[in-house]
Short mmCIF file of C-alpha atoms in Angstrom, two decimals:
data_model
loop_
_atom_site.label_atom_id
_atom_site.label_comp_id
_atom_site.label_asym_id
_atom_site.label_seq_id
_atom_site.Cartn_x
_atom_site.Cartn_y
_atom_site.Cartn_z
CA VAL A 1 -44.96 126.33 -17.83
CA ASN A 2 -42.70 123.50 -19.43
CA ARG A 3 -43.17 121.59 -15.19
CA ILE A 4 -46.97 121.08 -16.63
CA GLY A 5 -46.13 119.68 -19.71
CA ASP A 6 -43.32 117.95 -18.23
CA PHE A 7 -45.59 116.28 -15.65
CA PHE A 8 -48.31 114.60 -18.38
CA PHE A 9 -46.50 113.65 -20.29
CA PHE A 10 -44.91 111.74 -17.88
CA PHE A 11 -47.52 110.31 -16.85
CA GLY A 12 -49.62 110.36 -20.60
CA ILE A 13 -46.01 107.70 -21.37
CA VAL A 14 -47.36 105.65 -17.78
CA ALA A 15 -50.75 105.21 -19.20
CA VAL A 16 -48.93 103.40 -22.00
CA PHE A 17 -46.73 101.28 -20.15
CA PHE A 18 -49.34 100.11 -17.77
CA VAL A 19 -51.82 100.09 -20.67
CA PHE A 20 -50.08 98.36 -23.25
CA ASN A 21 -47.18 96.78 -21.10
CA ALA A 22 -44.13 97.65 -24.37
CA ALA A 23 -42.77 100.52 -24.52
CA ASP A 24 -42.11 100.33 -28.51
CA PHE A 25 -43.60 102.02 -31.88
CA GLN A 26 -44.45 98.65 -32.83
CA THR A 27 -46.09 96.78 -29.87
CA ILE A 28 -47.57 99.58 -29.42
CA PHE A 29 -49.57 100.58 -32.53
CA SER A 30 -50.28 96.75 -33.52
CA LEU A 31 -52.23 96.45 -30.61
CA LEU A 32 -54.14 99.83 -30.85
CA PRO A 33 -57.47 97.40 -32.20
CA TYR A 34 -57.71 95.44 -29.27
CA TYR A 35 -58.15 97.82 -27.20
CA SER A 36 -60.63 100.17 -28.07
CA SER A 37 -63.05 99.06 -26.22
CA TYR A 38 -60.95 99.12 -23.10
CA ASN A 39 -61.68 101.18 -19.94
CA PHE A 40 -60.53 101.63 -16.20
CA ASN A 41 -61.64 102.97 -13.31
CA PHE A 42 -59.43 106.53 -12.28
CA PHE A 43 -60.15 108.05 -9.31
CA PHE A 44 -63.69 106.47 -9.02
CA PHE A 45 -64.44 107.05 -12.32
CA GLU A 46 -65.42 104.58 -16.44
CA VAL A 47 -62.45 106.14 -18.20
CA ASN A 48 -61.52 104.85 -22.08
CA ALA A 49 -57.99 104.27 -21.76
CA LEU A 50 -57.27 105.61 -25.01
CA THR A 51 -58.52 108.78 -24.42
CA PHE A 52 -57.25 109.14 -20.83
CA ILE A 53 -53.65 107.93 -22.84
CA SER A 54 -54.72 111.07 -25.77
CA VAL A 55 -55.84 113.74 -23.09
CA PHE A 56 -52.63 113.35 -20.42
CA PHE A 57 -50.24 113.95 -24.00
CA PHE A 58 -52.43 116.79 -25.71
CA LEU A 59 -52.06 118.49 -22.12
CA GLY A 60 -47.91 117.62 -22.42
CA ALA A 61 -47.95 120.18 -25.21
CA VAL A 62 -50.41 122.29 -24.80
CA GLY A 63 -47.90 122.80 -21.62
CA LYS A 64 -45.00 122.73 -23.70
CA SER A 65 -46.07 125.43 -25.81
CA ALA A 66 -46.24 127.74 -22.47
CA GLN A 67 -50.33 128.02 -23.40
CA LEU A 68 -51.36 126.25 -20.55
CA GLY A 69 -51.24 127.72 -16.86
#
């Protein structure tokens, strides 16, 4: 179960780096208002970037707390 959580956390962090091109909190939080309407294609679906990142972090937290799987 922890591997599932690690998988989702990893892809959440990769998505943050892909969208913001940064890994530090100050840069990410200062750029959030500019990316609120940023969408990208994920397997032929248009997805809001912040929603996508939030879902991956949420699933990572659920997986790490052993409530998934």
